[in-house]
PDB file of C-alpha atoms in Angstrom:
ATOM      1  CA  UNK A   1       0.000   0.000   0.000  1.00  0.00           C
ATOM      2  CA  UNK A   2       1.159   3.518  -0.827  1.00  0.00           C
ATOM      3  CA  UNK A   3       2.159   5.935   1.941  1.00  0.00           C
ATOM      4  CA  UNK A   4       0.743   8.860  -0.039  1.00  0.00           C
ATOM      5  CA  UNK A   5      -2.923   9.467  -0.865  1.00  0.00           C
ATOM      6  CA  UNK A   6      -4.271   7.880  -4.032  1.00  0.00           C
ATOM      7  CA  UNK A   7      -6.198   9.896  -6.598  1.00  0.00           C
ATOM      8  CA  UNK A   8      -7.850   8.623  -9.735  1.00  0.00           C
ATOM      9  CA  UNK A   9      -6.992   9.826 -13.187  1.00  0.00           C
ATOM     10  CA  UNK A  10     -10.472  11.365 -13.294  1.00  0.00           C
ATOM     11  CA  UNK A  11      -9.855  13.219  -9.995  1.00  0.00           C
ATOM     12  CA  UNK A  12      -6.628  14.570 -11.425  1.00  0.00           C
ATOM     13  CA  UNK A  13      -8.418  15.793 -14.541  1.00  0.00           C
ATOM     14  CA  UNK A  14     -11.391  17.302 -12.673  1.00  0.00           C
ATOM     15  CA  UNK A  15      -9.462  18.791  -9.723  1.00  0.00           C
ATOM     16  CA  UNK A  16      -6.128  19.532 -11.381  1.00  0.00           C
ATOM     17  CA  UNK A  17      -5.720  23.053  -9.960  1.00  0.00           C
ATOM     18  CA  UNK A  18      -6.435  21.936  -6.402  1.00  0.00           C
ATOM     19  CA  UNK A  19      -4.161  18.901  -6.705  1.00  0.00           C
ATOM     20  CA  UNK A  20      -1.312  20.784  -8.376  1.00  0.00           C
ATOM     21  CA  UNK A  21      -1.538  23.518  -5.709  1.00  0.00           C
ATOM     22  CA  UNK A  22      -1.206  20.781  -3.073  1.00  0.00           C
ATOM     23  CA  UNK A  23       1.845  19.333  -4.870  1.00  0.00           C
ATOM     24  CA  UNK A  24       3.369  22.800  -5.060  1.00  0.00           C
ATOM     25  CA  UNK A  25       2.935  23.017  -1.279  1.00  0.00           C
ATOM     26  CA  UNK A  26       4.703  19.696  -0.681  1.00  0.00           C
ATOM     27  CA  UNK A  27       1.965  17.045  -0.996  1.00  0.00           C
ATOM     28  CA  UNK A  28       2.513  13.831  -2.959  1.00  0.00           C
ATOM     29  CA  UNK A  29      -0.096  11.623  -4.623  1.00  0.00           C
ATOM     30  CA  UNK A  30      -0.272   8.226  -6.295  1.00  0.00           C
ATOM     31  CA  UNK A  31      -2.371   8.341  -9.463  1.00  0.00           C
ATOM     32  CA  UNK A  32      -4.570   5.350 -10.297  1.00  0.00           C
ATOM     33  CA  UNK A  33      -6.435   4.260 -13.417  1.00  0.00           C
ATOM     34  CA  UNK A  34      -8.988   1.460 -13.285  1.00  0.00           C
ATOM     35  CA  UNK A  35      -7.839   0.693  -9.734  1.00  0.00           C
ATOM     36  CA  UNK A  36      -4.188   0.238 -10.713  1.00  0.00           C
ATOM     37  CA  UNK A  37      -1.431   2.554  -9.588  1.00  0.00           C
ATOM     38  CA  UNK A  38       0.154   4.153 -12.666  1.00  0.00           C
ATOM     39  CA  UNK A  39       2.266   7.036 -11.392  1.00  0.00           C
ATOM     40  CA  UNK A  40       3.195   9.499  -8.715  1.00  0.00           C
ATOM     41  CA  UNK A  41       2.876  13.248  -8.457  1.00  0.00           C
ATOM     42  CA  UNK A  42       5.649  14.533  -6.246  1.00  0.00           C
ATOM     43  CA  UNK A  43       7.022  18.032  -5.697  1.00  0.00           C
ATOM     44  CA  UNK A  44      10.319  18.879  -7.329  1.00  0.00           C
ATOM     45  CA  UNK A  45      13.227  19.373  -5.006  1.00  0.00           C
ATOM     46  CA  UNK A  46      13.908  23.052  -4.751  1.00  0.00           C
ATOM     47  CA  UNK A  47      17.443  23.785  -5.797  1.00  0.00           C
ATOM     48  CA  UNK A  48      19.153  26.958  -4.877  1.00  0.00           C
ATOM     49  CA  UNK A  49      20.905  28.434  -7.853  1.00  0.00           C
ATOM     50  CA  UNK A  50      22.625  31.270  -6.073  1.00  0.00           C
ATOM     51  CA  UNK A  51      24.855  31.269  -3.030  1.00  0.00           C
ATOM     52  CA  UNK A  52      25.640  34.669  -1.613  1.00  0.00           C
ATOM     53  CA  UNK A  53      29.216  35.869  -1.259  1.00  0.00           C
ATOM     54  CA  UNK A  54      29.164  35.727   2.552  1.00  0.00           C
ATOM     55  CA  UNK A  55      27.794  32.182   2.599  1.00  0.00           C
ATOM     56  CA  UNK A  56      30.329  31.048  -0.013  1.00  0.00           C
ATOM     57  CA  UNK A  57      33.161  32.585   1.994  1.00  0.00           C
ATOM     58  CA  UNK A  58      31.969  30.868   5.173  1.00  0.00           C
ATOM     59  CA  UNK A  59      31.710  27.494   3.433  1.00  0.00           C
ATOM     60  CA  UNK A  60      35.112  27.960   1.801  1.00  0.00           C
ATOM     61  CA  UNK A  61      36.840  28.556   5.131  1.00  0.00           C
ATOM     62  CA  UNK A  62      36.068  25.004   6.249  1.00  0.00           C
ATOM     63  CA  UNK A  63      36.751  23.322   2.895  1.00  0.00           C
ATOM     64  CA  UNK A  64      39.721  21.020   2.567  1.00  0.00           C
ATOM     65  CA  UNK A  65      42.828  22.425   0.933  1.00  0.00           C
ATOM     66  CA  UNK A  66      43.396  21.274  -2.637  1.00  0.00           C
ATOM     67  CA  UNK A  67      46.847  20.075  -3.607  1.00  0.00           C
ATOM     68  CA  UNK A  68      47.022  21.151  -7.250  1.00  0.00           C
ATOM     69  CA  UNK A  69      49.671  18.572  -8.170  1.00  0.00           C
ATOM     70  CA  UNK A  70      47.581  15.701  -6.764  1.00  0.00           C
ATOM     71  CA  UNK A  71      44.451  17.126  -8.398  1.00  0.00           C
ATOM     72  CA  UNK A  72      46.142  17.275 -11.817  1.00  0.00           C
ATOM     73  CA  UNK A  73      47.522  13.743 -11.404  1.00  0.00           C
ATOM     74  CA  UNK A  74      43.988  12.511 -10.649  1.00  0.00           C
ATOM     75  CA  UNK A  75      42.705  14.218 -13.788  1.00  0.00           C
ATOM     76  CA  UNK A  76      45.456  12.714 -15.920  1.00  0.00           C
ATOM     77  CA  UNK A  77      44.733   9.234 -14.538  1.00  0.00           C
ATOM     78  CA  UNK A  78      40.999   9.546 -15.190  1.00  0.00           C
ATOM     79  CA  UNK A  79      41.096  10.869 -18.750  1.00  0.00           C
ATOM     80  CA  UNK A  80      42.751   9.357 -21.775  1.00  0.00           C
ATOM     81  CA  UNK A  81      44.843  12.237 -23.105  1.00  0.00           C
ATOM     82  CA  UNK A  82      46.061  10.474 -26.223  1.00  0.00           C
ATOM     83  CA  UNK A  83      44.932  12.042 -29.501  1.00  0.00           C
ATOM     84  CA  UNK A  84      42.538  10.006 -31.607  1.00  0.00           C
ATOM     85  CA  UNK A  85      41.128  10.248 -35.088  1.00  0.00           C
ATOM     86  CA  UNK A  86      37.491  11.441 -34.805  1.00  0.00           C
ATOM     87  CA  UNK A  87      36.682   9.543 -38.014  1.00  0.00           C
ATOM     88  CA  UNK A  88      38.138   6.261 -36.795  1.00  0.00           C
ATOM     89  CA  UNK A  89      35.432   4.029 -35.419  1.00  0.00           C
TER      90      UNK A  89
END
């Protein structure tokens, strides 16, 4: 059994504004058709796209130091740097 409320496809069609408003506010639903569960409506995770300068500075103070030589060696080991013919399959 689903932990979230079930709504029928018809409910979704008839009450779409109400249901989508609920999803926008954090609610989740399982959608059914002919008594069978066919999908879930879940809110998208909200991603922050901007971190302020002060917050970035505070986070940076506690970040581990990066050894540039070790970092470059890791890159070299992970990527094949040899040239290849783009037309060679």
